[in-house]
Amino acid sequence: MPQQQKEIEMHTTQPIIKEKGITILAIESSCDETAASICVDGKILSNVIASQSVHEKYGGVVPELASRAHMQNIIPVVSECFQEAFPNQPNEYNVLDGIAFTQAPGLIGSLLIGAQFAKSLSIALDKPLISVHHMQAHVLANLIPSTKPEFPFLCLTVSGGHTQIVLANSPLDLTVIGETIDDAAGEAFDKTAKLLGLPYPGGPLIDQYAALGNPLKFKFAEPQIPELNFSFSGLKTSVLYFLQKQEPGFIEDNLNDLCASVQYTIVQILLKKIKKAVAQTGIKQVCLAGGVSANSGLRNGLQEMGLKHGWKTFVPPFEYCTDNAAMIAITGYYKYLEGQFCNLDISPAARAEW
Ligand code: KG4
Ligand code: ZN
């Protein structure tokens, strides 16, 4: 009998050793992070992430290299995840009640690795498979910390690929009420950072230099977009045209003020729409999600706005804001409670409506 088959039989014949609660393993592989997490009754026991440094020299994620790195990382990441969650029985995969994975959106080759891994485990352990929408999971990351919003709440999800305002009525009743019509907020940070000669991803660097600069020194146009939607592509063009008119050495001499002014503009665009969403819905609990929520200007700006207008604001710890599997696990847990399982013939999708 082949070794692999023997191991699968071994797992399926062992008794389930469960200390407590509904146990979900989650796999996240939508972009360039290979991640796994285990939660029991919605409490995160482990959250392991392998980031892929292979993309650094290309100035962005190379899809083919991301898929290969997921292949290399997924088994060690899942093993470490079990080790962290259950140090006394790290090989006891039968403790699981369900296996959740990111089904969409993302890079298709990357999603395929996570999906195939989750499906294989689901077959081997005879446990239900749960498909998770990556953007819904970003919103539900707000339910991980012990201090969490009550329903209904609003969530501003800002990442490298998305910018959305979501109305959350319950864990599985989420509606996008506003989104970007072109670039995402993270792209706006990264693309303007590139114009300023900063390496990818430039968002965190803009944040760093902005702390030393004057946010009102340079004025960049804010777009007038209807409803609760956003646009960021004009900002990049506006910064480009502005820089083209300057003398050599201008960026070096004004880097802090340029970063502060760019950051101020992006944050103002985001906060104005959140203010509008609160006014329209009457909901005064506002959460942040996605990698850009690490931005100090945005965090401080939201907090100040909350204090001024009497809103409650929530920002999950950074490890749950950037791409991670804990947010997939918590979403998988709520889907498990509702019996929302998927069939084995489900395919990952690069794009997907909710
Ligand atoms: O959610 P995320 O980790 O990945 C996805 O895009 O799904 O978000 C990454 C984005 C990048 O655009 C990065 O530049 C931005 O988040 N980012 C920041 C900061 N930290 C990360 N942007 C501004 N300020 C930061 N401190
Ligand atoms: Zn994401």
mmCIF file of C-alpha atoms and ligand atoms in Angstrom:
data_model
loop_
_atom_site.group_PDB
_atom_site.id
_atom_site.type_symbol
_atom_site.label_atom_id
_atom_site.label_comp_id
_atom_site.label_asym_id
_atom_site.label_seq_id
_atom_site.Cartn_x
_atom_site.Cartn_y
_atom_site.Cartn_z
ATOM 1 C CA MET A 1 0.000 0.000 0.000
ATOM 2 C CA PRO A 2 1.464 3.430 -0.879
ATOM 3 C CA GLN A 3 2.642 5.436 2.118
ATOM 4 C CA GLN A 4 0.209 8.301 1.440
ATOM 5 C CA GLN A 5 -2.800 5.978 1.406
ATOM 6 C CA LYS A 6 -1.676 4.329 4.615
ATOM 7 C CA GLU A 7 -1.535 7.714 6.347
ATOM 8 C CA ILE A 8 -5.018 8.657 5.187
ATOM 9 C CA GLU A 9 -6.446 5.372 6.489
ATOM 10 C CA MET A 10 -4.635 5.876 9.746
ATOM 11 C CA HIS A 11 -6.285 9.269 10.172
ATOM 12 C CA THR A 12 -9.772 8.079 9.315
ATOM 13 C CA THR A 13 -9.669 5.079 11.637
ATOM 14 C CA GLN A 14 -8.377 6.886 14.720
ATOM 15 C CA PRO A 15 -10.982 8.007 17.247
ATOM 16 C CA ILE A 16 -11.791 11.692 17.257
ATOM 17 C CA ILE A 17 -10.093 13.279 20.248
ATOM 18 C CA LYS A 18 -11.972 16.499 20.847
ATOM 19 C CA GLU A 19 -11.571 18.566 23.929
ATOM 20 C CA LYS A 20 -14.326 21.003 23.062
ATOM 21 C CA GLY A 21 -16.228 22.867 20.441
ATOM 22 C CA ILE A 22 -16.470 23.151 16.694
ATOM 23 C CA THR A 23 -13.010 22.983 15.198
ATOM 24 C CA ILE A 24 -12.323 24.551 11.805
ATOM 25 C CA LEU A 25 -9.103 24.484 9.786
ATOM 26 C CA ALA A 26 -8.842 27.339 7.282
ATOM 27 C CA ILE A 27 -6.552 27.765 4.296
ATOM 28 C CA GLU A 28 -5.865 31.135 2.648
ATOM 29 C CA SER A 29 -3.874 31.309 -0.592
ATOM 30 C CA SER A 30 -5.529 34.044 -2.659
ATOM 31 C CA CYS A 31 -2.405 36.100 -3.375
ATOM 32 C CA ASP A 32 1.138 35.841 -2.075
ATOM 33 C CA GLU A 33 0.620 34.644 1.499
ATOM 34 C CA THR A 34 0.238 30.952 2.276
ATOM 35 C CA ALA A 35 -1.736 30.839 5.499
ATOM 36 C CA ALA A 36 -3.499 28.374 7.774
ATOM 37 C CA SER A 37 -5.466 28.840 10.963
ATOM 38 C CA ILE A 38 -7.449 26.717 13.395
ATOM 39 C CA CYS A 39 -10.334 28.060 15.420
ATOM 40 C CA VAL A 40 -12.445 26.327 18.064
ATOM 41 C CA ASP A 41 -15.901 27.805 18.652
ATOM 42 C CA GLY A 42 -14.742 30.984 16.915
ATOM 43 C CA LYS A 43 -11.634 31.351 19.089
ATOM 44 C CA ILE A 44 -8.387 31.433 17.117
ATOM 45 C CA LEU A 45 -5.899 28.819 18.363
ATOM 46 C CA SER A 46 -3.275 29.275 15.648
ATOM 47 C CA ASN A 47 -2.622 31.652 12.791
ATOM 48 C CA VAL A 48 0.391 30.801 10.611
ATOM 49 C CA ILE A 49 1.517 32.805 7.574
ATOM 50 C CA ALA A 50 4.359 32.188 5.125
ATOM 51 C CA SER A 51 5.041 35.339 3.122
ATOM 52 C CA GLN A 52 6.714 35.055 -0.262
ATOM 53 C CA SER A 53 9.854 37.167 -0.541
ATOM 54 C CA VAL A 54 10.439 35.872 -4.090
ATOM 55 C CA HIS A 55 8.351 38.771 -5.513
ATOM 56 C CA GLU A 56 10.360 41.607 -3.960
ATOM 57 C CA LYS A 57 12.798 42.063 -6.823
ATOM 58 C CA TYR A 58 9.946 42.269 -9.377
ATOM 59 C CA GLY A 59 8.159 45.179 -7.676
ATOM 60 C CA GLY A 60 4.863 43.255 -7.473
ATOM 61 C CA VAL A 61 3.402 39.772 -7.182
ATOM 62 C CA VAL A 62 4.303 37.394 -10.064
ATOM 63 C CA PRO A 63 1.337 34.961 -10.283
ATOM 64 C CA GLU A 64 3.306 31.957 -11.547
ATOM 65 C CA LEU A 65 5.901 32.320 -8.777
ATOM 66 C CA ALA A 66 3.145 32.756 -6.193
ATOM 67 C CA SER A 67 1.530 29.425 -7.189
ATOM 68 C CA ARG A 68 4.851 27.601 -6.956
ATOM 69 C CA ALA A 69 5.593 29.094 -3.551
ATOM 70 C CA HIS A 70 2.117 28.074 -2.301
ATOM 71 C CA MET A 71 2.891 24.501 -3.365
ATOM 72 C CA GLN A 72 6.127 24.557 -1.380
ATOM 73 C CA ASN A 73 4.638 26.261 1.671
ATOM 74 C CA ILE A 74 1.245 24.705 2.172
ATOM 75 C CA ILE A 75 2.194 21.439 3.910
ATOM 76 C CA PRO A 76 4.717 23.043 6.330
ATOM 77 C CA VAL A 77 2.293 25.885 7.096
ATOM 78 C CA VAL A 78 -0.588 23.506 7.889
ATOM 79 C CA SER A 79 1.702 21.281 9.995
ATOM 80 C CA GLU A 80 2.890 24.290 11.983
ATOM 81 C CA CYS A 81 -0.701 25.406 12.391
ATOM 82 C CA PHE A 82 -1.644 22.052 14.004
ATOM 83 C CA GLN A 83 1.512 22.112 16.111
ATOM 84 C CA GLU A 84 0.616 25.555 17.463
ATOM 85 C CA ALA A 85 -3.045 24.746 18.071
ATOM 86 C CA PHE A 86 -2.624 21.223 19.497
ATOM 87 C CA PRO A 87 0.993 20.786 20.720
ATOM 88 C CA ASN A 88 0.068 17.504 22.434
ATOM 89 C CA GLN A 89 -1.543 15.895 19.377
ATOM 90 C CA PRO A 90 -0.281 17.791 16.306
ATOM 91 C CA ASN A 91 -0.921 14.903 13.915
ATOM 92 C CA GLU A 92 -4.507 14.311 14.940
ATOM 93 C CA TYR A 93 -6.269 15.845 11.942
ATOM 94 C CA ASN A 94 -9.498 14.065 12.842
ATOM 95 C CA VAL A 95 -10.083 16.668 15.539
ATOM 96 C CA LEU A 96 -11.457 18.882 12.746
ATOM 97 C CA ASP A 97 -15.164 19.405 12.117
ATOM 98 C CA GLY A 98 -14.785 21.309 8.858
ATOM 99 C CA ILE A 99 -12.223 22.602 6.367
ATOM 100 C CA ALA A 100 -12.614 26.158 5.083
ATOM 101 C CA PHE A 101 -10.702 27.667 2.185
ATOM 102 C CA THR A 102 -10.619 30.909 0.196
ATOM 103 C CA GLN A 103 -12.581 30.257 -2.965
ATOM 104 C CA ALA A 104 -12.517 33.816 -4.436
ATOM 105 C CA PRO A 105 -11.415 36.400 -5.379
ATOM 106 C CA GLY A 106 -7.679 36.201 -6.043
ATOM 107 C CA LEU A 107 -4.994 34.907 -8.384
ATOM 108 C CA ILE A 108 -6.444 31.778 -9.935
ATOM 109 C CA GLY A 109 -3.257 29.701 -9.749
ATOM 110 C CA SER A 110 -2.810 30.617 -6.096
ATOM 111 C CA LEU A 111 -6.442 29.888 -5.203
ATOM 112 C CA LEU A 112 -6.218 26.498 -6.921
ATOM 113 C CA ILE A 113 -3.453 25.294 -4.602
ATOM 114 C CA GLY A 114 -5.426 26.120 -1.450
ATOM 115 C CA ALA A 115 -8.680 24.755 -2.887
ATOM 116 C CA GLN A 116 -7.141 21.452 -3.969
ATOM 117 C CA PHE A 117 -5.436 21.041 -0.614
ATOM 118 C CA ALA A 118 -8.689 21.708 1.272
ATOM 119 C CA LYS A 119 -10.644 19.342 -0.985
ATOM 120 C CA SER A 120 -8.085 16.563 -0.532
ATOM 121 C CA LEU A 121 -8.221 16.921 3.232
ATOM 122 C CA SER A 122 -12.009 17.005 3.161
ATOM 123 C CA ILE A 123 -12.087 13.708 1.222
ATOM 124 C CA ALA A 124 -9.389 12.081 3.350
ATOM 125 C CA LEU A 125 -11.028 13.019 6.661
ATOM 126 C CA ASP A 126 -14.615 12.852 5.431
ATOM 127 C CA LYS A 127 -15.287 16.295 6.860
ATOM 128 C CA PRO A 128 -17.380 19.097 5.292
ATOM 129 C CA LEU A 129 -15.777 21.588 2.958
ATOM 130 C CA ILE A 130 -16.597 25.287 3.400
ATOM 131 C CA SER A 131 -15.896 27.868 0.690
ATOM 132 C CA VAL A 132 -15.159 31.410 1.848
ATOM 133 C CA HIS A 133 -15.227 34.724 -0.010
ATOM 134 C CA HIS A 134 -11.987 36.523 0.818
ATOM 135 C CA MET A 135 -13.602 39.972 1.081
ATOM 136 C CA GLN A 136 -16.359 38.773 3.412
ATOM 137 C CA ALA A 137 -13.651 37.252 5.565
ATOM 138 C CA HIS A 138 -11.819 40.610 5.774
ATOM 139 C CA VAL A 139 -15.006 42.118 7.253
ATOM 140 C CA LEU A 140 -15.533 39.255 9.722
ATOM 141 C CA ALA A 141 -11.952 39.640 10.997
ATOM 142 C CA ASN A 142 -13.590 42.265 13.202
ATOM 143 C CA LEU A 143 -15.361 39.455 15.088
ATOM 144 C CA ILE A 144 -12.068 37.825 16.167
ATOM 145 C CA PRO A 145 -10.990 40.173 19.024
ATOM 146 C CA SER A 146 -12.885 40.026 22.308
ATOM 147 C CA THR A 147 -13.954 43.660 21.864
ATOM 148 C CA LYS A 148 -16.090 43.438 18.745
ATOM 149 C CA PRO A 149 -18.822 45.423 17.043
ATOM 150 C CA GLU A 150 -22.484 44.562 17.446
ATOM 151 C CA PHE A 151 -24.671 44.059 14.404
ATOM 152 C CA PRO A 152 -25.461 46.003 12.349
ATOM 153 C CA PHE A 153 -22.105 47.650 11.646
ATOM 154 C CA LEU A 154 -20.281 49.307 8.761
ATOM 155 C CA CYS A 155 -16.886 48.136 7.593
ATOM 156 C CA LEU A 156 -14.414 50.022 5.423
ATOM 157 C CA THR A 157 -12.268 47.346 3.769
ATOM 158 C CA VAL A 158 -9.115 48.821 2.278
ATOM 159 C CA SER A 159 -6.479 46.587 0.735
ATOM 160 C CA GLY A 160 -4.128 46.396 -2.235
ATOM 161 C CA GLY A 161 -6.896 45.020 -4.439
ATOM 162 C CA HIS A 162 -10.148 46.331 -2.967
ATOM 163 C CA THR A 163 -11.822 49.331 -1.405
ATOM 164 C CA GLN A 164 -15.345 48.715 -0.158
ATOM 165 C CA ILE A 165 -17.879 49.926 2.373
ATOM 166 C CA VAL A 166 -19.836 46.945 3.651
ATOM 167 C CA LEU A 167 -23.057 46.903 5.650
ATOM 168 C CA ALA A 168 -23.001 43.894 7.982
ATOM 169 C CA ASN A 169 -26.419 42.893 9.343
ATOM 170 C CA SER A 170 -25.253 39.512 10.645
ATOM 171 C CA PRO A 171 -22.134 37.356 10.056
ATOM 172 C CA LEU A 172 -23.491 36.016 6.774
ATOM 173 C CA ASP A 173 -25.665 38.949 5.739
ATOM 174 C CA LEU A 174 -23.131 41.367 4.263
ATOM 175 C CA THR A 175 -23.858 43.904 1.526
ATOM 176 C CA VAL A 176 -21.395 46.071 -0.383
ATOM 177 C CA ILE A 177 -22.862 49.585 -0.327
ATOM 178 C CA GLY A 178 -19.882 51.365 -1.895
ATOM 179 C CA GLU A 179 -16.676 50.477 -3.730
ATOM 180 C CA THR A 180 -13.923 51.827 -5.921
ATOM 181 C CA ILE A 181 -14.621 52.277 -9.595
ATOM 182 C CA ASP A 182 -10.917 51.983 -10.504
ATOM 183 C CA ASP A 183 -7.810 51.612 -8.284
ATOM 184 C CA ALA A 184 -7.961 50.369 -4.695
ATOM 185 C CA ALA A 185 -6.714 52.561 -1.812
ATOM 186 C CA GLY A 186 -3.655 50.315 -1.389
ATOM 187 C CA GLU A 187 -2.863 50.695 -5.088
ATOM 188 C CA ALA A 188 -3.123 54.472 -4.707
ATOM 189 C CA PHE A 189 -0.502 54.300 -1.944
ATOM 190 C CA ASP A 190 1.734 51.886 -3.862
ATOM 191 C CA LYS A 191 1.517 53.665 -7.229
ATOM 192 C CA THR A 192 2.182 57.137 -5.820
ATOM 193 C CA ALA A 193 5.023 55.670 -3.758
ATOM 194 C CA LYS A 194 6.519 54.344 -7.000
ATOM 195 C CA LEU A 195 6.332 57.850 -8.528
ATOM 196 C CA LEU A 196 8.259 59.057 -5.476
ATOM 197 C CA GLY A 197 10.947 56.432 -6.125
ATOM 198 C CA LEU A 198 9.968 54.191 -3.183
ATOM 199 C CA PRO A 199 10.100 50.379 -3.446
ATOM 200 C CA TYR A 200 7.042 48.090 -3.523
ATOM 201 C CA PRO A 201 4.867 47.932 -1.487
ATOM 202 C CA GLY A 202 5.181 51.656 -0.877
ATOM 203 C CA GLY A 203 2.147 52.082 1.426
ATOM 204 C CA PRO A 204 3.995 51.429 4.697
ATOM 205 C CA LEU A 205 6.877 53.712 3.590
ATOM 206 C CA ILE A 206 4.538 56.591 2.743
ATOM 207 C CA ASP A 207 3.077 56.166 6.230
ATOM 208 C CA GLN A 208 6.565 56.282 7.752
ATOM 209 C CA TYR A 209 7.729 59.422 5.895
ATOM 210 C CA ALA A 210 4.330 61.083 6.323
ATOM 211 C CA ALA A 211 4.805 61.076 10.095
ATOM 212 C CA LEU A 212 7.605 63.641 9.593
ATOM 213 C CA GLY A 213 5.870 65.831 7.008
ATOM 214 C CA ASN A 214 3.246 68.551 6.616
ATOM 215 C CA PRO A 215 0.002 67.053 5.232
ATOM 216 C CA LEU A 216 -1.239 70.437 3.964
ATOM 217 C CA LYS A 217 1.956 71.412 2.100
ATOM 218 C CA PHE A 218 0.833 70.130 -1.315
ATOM 219 C CA LYS A 219 -2.772 69.925 -2.489
ATOM 220 C CA PHE A 220 -3.882 67.058 -4.704
ATOM 221 C CA ALA A 221 -7.328 66.914 -6.263
ATOM 222 C CA GLU A 222 -10.015 64.849 -4.548
ATOM 223 C CA PRO A 223 -12.416 63.152 -6.996
ATOM 224 C CA GLN A 224 -16.144 63.914 -6.927
ATOM 225 C CA ILE A 225 -17.642 60.428 -7.209
ATOM 226 C CA PRO A 226 -21.355 59.904 -6.586
ATOM 227 C CA GLU A 227 -22.949 57.773 -3.866
ATOM 228 C CA LEU A 228 -20.604 55.791 -1.612
ATOM 229 C CA ASN A 229 -18.168 54.880 -4.385
ATOM 230 C CA PHE A 230 -14.486 55.798 -4.618
ATOM 231 C CA SER A 231 -11.959 56.608 -7.323
ATOM 232 C CA PHE A 232 -8.198 56.743 -6.862
ATOM 233 C CA SER A 233 -6.765 56.675 -10.377
ATOM 234 C CA GLY A 234 -6.987 60.482 -10.712
ATOM 235 C CA LEU A 235 -4.800 60.987 -7.649
ATOM 236 C CA LYS A 236 -1.949 59.045 -9.209
ATOM 237 C CA THR A 237 -2.204 61.168 -12.392
ATOM 238 C CA SER A 238 -2.422 64.364 -10.386
ATOM 239 C CA VAL A 239 0.772 63.456 -8.465
ATOM 240 C CA LEU A 240 2.505 62.478 -11.724
ATOM 241 C CA TYR A 241 1.694 65.803 -13.470
ATOM 242 C CA PHE A 242 2.695 67.753 -10.367
ATOM 243 C CA LEU A 243 6.080 65.996 -10.146
ATOM 244 C CA GLN A 244 6.752 66.447 -13.873
ATOM 245 C CA LYS A 245 6.657 70.228 -13.376
ATOM 246 C CA GLN A 246 9.286 70.242 -10.631
ATOM 247 C CA GLU A 247 13.052 70.756 -10.761
ATOM 248 C CA PRO A 248 15.464 67.793 -10.293
ATOM 249 C CA GLY A 249 16.000 67.013 -6.621
ATOM 250 C CA PHE A 250 12.489 68.179 -5.672
ATOM 251 C CA ILE A 251 11.341 64.738 -4.468
ATOM 252 C CA GLU A 252 14.409 64.205 -2.272
ATOM 253 C CA ASP A 253 14.052 67.680 -0.741
ATOM 254 C CA ASN A 254 10.311 67.299 -0.065
ATOM 255 C CA LEU A 255 9.796 63.567 0.460
ATOM 256 C CA ASN A 256 8.209 63.843 3.926
ATOM 257 C CA ASP A 257 5.783 66.594 2.890
ATOM 258 C CA LEU A 258 4.906 64.795 -0.353
ATOM 259 C CA CYS A 259 4.152 61.562 1.521
ATOM 260 C CA ALA A 260 2.153 63.401 4.183
ATOM 261 C CA SER A 261 0.120 65.254 1.534
ATOM 262 C CA VAL A 262 -0.582 62.091 -0.504
ATOM 263 C CA GLN A 263 -1.591 60.187 2.616
ATOM 264 C CA TYR A 264 -3.799 63.047 3.791
ATOM 265 C CA THR A 265 -5.615 63.117 0.440
ATOM 266 C CA ILE A 266 -6.246 59.333 0.403
ATOM 267 C CA VAL A 267 -7.417 59.327 4.025
ATOM 268 C CA GLN A 268 -9.744 62.299 3.426
ATOM 269 C CA ILE A 269 -11.337 60.514 0.447
ATOM 270 C CA LEU A 270 -11.951 57.423 2.611
ATOM 271 C CA LEU A 271 -13.211 59.233 5.699
ATOM 272 C CA LYS A 272 -15.625 61.475 3.788
ATOM 273 C CA LYS A 273 -17.329 58.421 2.315
ATOM 274 C CA ILE A 274 -17.525 56.655 5.655
ATOM 275 C CA LYS A 275 -19.113 59.777 7.125
ATOM 276 C CA LYS A 276 -21.633 59.746 4.288
ATOM 277 C CA ALA A 277 -22.347 56.020 4.866
ATOM 278 C CA VAL A 278 -23.019 56.661 8.567
ATOM 279 C CA ALA A 279 -25.358 59.526 7.666
ATOM 280 C CA GLN A 280 -27.228 57.388 5.117
ATOM 281 C CA THR A 281 -27.623 54.255 7.261
ATOM 282 C CA GLY A 282 -27.758 55.757 10.754
ATOM 283 C CA ILE A 283 -25.312 53.027 11.850
ATOM 284 C CA LYS A 284 -22.692 54.389 14.224
ATOM 285 C CA GLN A 285 -20.408 51.382 14.588
ATOM 286 C CA VAL A 286 -17.578 51.587 12.094
ATOM 287 C CA CYS A 287 -14.871 48.979 11.529
ATOM 288 C CA LEU A 288 -11.728 48.899 9.426
ATOM 289 C CA ALA A 289 -10.347 45.882 7.564
ATOM 290 C CA GLY A 290 -7.614 45.105 5.003
ATOM 291 C CA GLY A 291 -3.908 45.888 4.866
ATOM 292 C CA VAL A 292 -4.329 49.666 4.478
ATOM 293 C CA SER A 293 -5.997 49.801 7.897
ATOM 294 C CA ALA A 294 -2.422 49.658 9.225
ATOM 295 C CA ASN A 295 -2.073 53.243 8.009
ATOM 296 C CA SER A 296 -1.634 55.529 10.997
ATOM 297 C CA GLY A 297 -3.330 58.479 9.264
ATOM 298 C CA LEU A 298 -6.418 56.371 8.598
ATOM 299 C CA ARG A 299 -6.518 54.793 12.051
ATOM 300 C CA ASN A 300 -6.104 58.132 13.818
ATOM 301 C CA GLY A 301 -8.488 59.886 11.432
ATOM 302 C CA LEU A 302 -11.237 57.316 12.002
ATOM 303 C CA GLN A 303 -10.758 57.396 15.744
ATOM 304 C CA GLU A 304 -10.929 61.207 15.824
ATOM 305 C CA MET A 305 -14.022 61.190 13.653
ATOM 306 C CA GLY A 306 -15.596 58.578 15.923
ATOM 307 C CA LEU A 307 -14.936 60.677 19.022
ATOM 308 C CA LYS A 308 -16.256 63.809 17.345
ATOM 309 C CA HIS A 309 -19.494 62.239 16.065
ATOM 310 C CA GLY A 310 -20.159 59.675 18.816
ATOM 311 C CA TRP A 311 -19.403 56.553 16.749
ATOM 312 C CA LYS A 312 -17.859 53.381 18.080
ATOM 313 C CA THR A 313 -14.826 52.452 15.977
ATOM 314 C CA PHE A 314 -13.032 49.115 15.699
ATOM 315 C CA VAL A 315 -9.706 48.167 14.126
ATOM 316 C CA PRO A 316 -8.631 44.515 14.385
ATOM 317 C CA PRO A 317 -4.986 43.758 15.316
ATOM 318 C CA PHE A 318 -2.712 44.097 12.289
ATOM 319 C CA GLU A 319 -2.212 40.326 11.895
ATOM 320 C CA TYR A 320 -5.947 40.010 11.189
ATOM 321 C CA CYS A 321 -6.033 43.026 8.828
ATOM 322 C CA THR A 322 -3.501 41.897 6.224
ATOM 323 C CA ASP A 323 -4.195 38.649 4.382
ATOM 324 C CA ASN A 324 -4.452 35.824 6.922
ATOM 325 C CA ALA A 325 -6.273 32.539 7.471
ATOM 326 C CA ALA A 326 -7.763 33.436 10.872
ATOM 327 C CA MET A 327 -10.361 35.554 9.070
ATOM 328 C CA ILE A 328 -11.152 32.576 6.807
ATOM 329 C CA ALA A 329 -11.470 30.369 9.909
ATOM 330 C CA ILE A 330 -13.920 32.691 11.676
ATOM 331 C CA THR A 331 -16.021 32.990 8.505
ATOM 332 C CA GLY A 332 -15.862 29.204 8.059
ATOM 333 C CA TYR A 333 -17.065 28.808 11.632
ATOM 334 C CA TYR A 334 -20.160 30.960 11.035
ATOM 335 C CA LYS A 335 -20.872 29.117 7.783
ATOM 336 C CA TYR A 336 -20.507 25.801 9.628
ATOM 337 C CA LEU A 337 -23.072 26.938 12.210
ATOM 338 C CA GLU A 338 -25.516 27.620 9.355
ATOM 339 C CA GLY A 339 -24.685 24.340 7.601
ATOM 340 C CA GLN A 340 -23.378 26.237 4.570
ATOM 341 C CA PHE A 341 -21.095 23.578 3.089
ATOM 342 C CA CYS A 342 -20.007 23.228 -0.528
ATOM 343 C CA ASN A 343 -19.634 20.310 -2.893
ATOM 344 C CA LEU A 344 -16.298 18.897 -3.951
ATOM 345 C CA ASP A 345 -16.824 20.057 -7.547
ATOM 346 C CA ILE A 346 -16.613 23.732 -6.523
ATOM 347 C CA SER A 347 -14.009 25.738 -8.475
ATOM 348 C CA PRO A 348 -12.031 28.737 -7.287
ATOM 349 C CA ALA A 349 -12.731 32.007 -9.096
ATOM 350 C CA ALA A 350 -10.481 34.995 -9.748
ATOM 351 C CA ARG A 351 -13.518 37.295 -9.430
ATOM 352 C CA ALA A 352 -16.782 36.710 -7.670
ATOM 353 C CA GLU A 353 -19.871 38.616 -6.632
ATOM 354 C CA TRP A 354 -21.120 38.083 -3.080
HETATM 355 O O1 KG4 B 1 -4.814 43.422 2.611
HETATM 356 P P1 KG4 B 1 -3.403 43.415 2.111
HETATM 357 O O2 KG4 B 1 -2.338 42.899 3.036
HETATM 358 O O3 KG4 B 1 -3.282 42.587 0.804
HETATM 359 C C1 KG4 B 1 -4.213 42.632 -0.220
HETATM 360 O O4 KG4 B 1 -4.095 43.546 -1.055
HETATM 361 O O5 KG4 B 1 -5.150 41.785 -0.207
HETATM 362 O O6 KG4 B 1 -3.075 44.912 1.682
HETATM 363 C C2 KG4 B 1 -1.840 45.267 1.122
HETATM 364 C C3 KG4 B 1 -1.858 46.767 0.862
HETATM 365 C C4 KG4 B 1 -0.664 47.234 0.051
HETATM 366 O O7 KG4 B 1 -1.151 48.078 -0.982
HETATM 367 C C5 KG4 B 1 0.161 48.028 1.065
HETATM 368 O O8 KG4 B 1 0.891 49.080 0.502
HETATM 369 C C6 KG4 B 1 -0.930 48.556 1.960
HETATM 370 O O9 KG4 B 1 -1.827 47.464 2.104
HETATM 371 N N1 KG4 B 1 -0.417 48.964 3.283
HETATM 372 C C7 KG4 B 1 -0.384 50.234 3.714
HETATM 373 C C8 KG4 B 1 0.201 50.222 5.001
HETATM 374 N N2 KG4 B 1 0.491 48.916 5.321
HETATM 375 C C9 KG4 B 1 0.097 48.163 4.251
HETATM 376 N N3 KG4 B 1 -0.789 51.364 3.112
HETATM 377 C C10 KG4 B 1 -0.634 52.505 3.809
HETATM 378 N N4 KG4 B 1 -0.073 52.567 5.034
HETATM 379 C C11 KG4 B 1 0.339 51.465 5.665
HETATM 380 N N5 KG4 B 1 0.868 51.561 6.889
HETATM 381 ZN ZN ZN B 2 -7.027 40.596 1.242
#
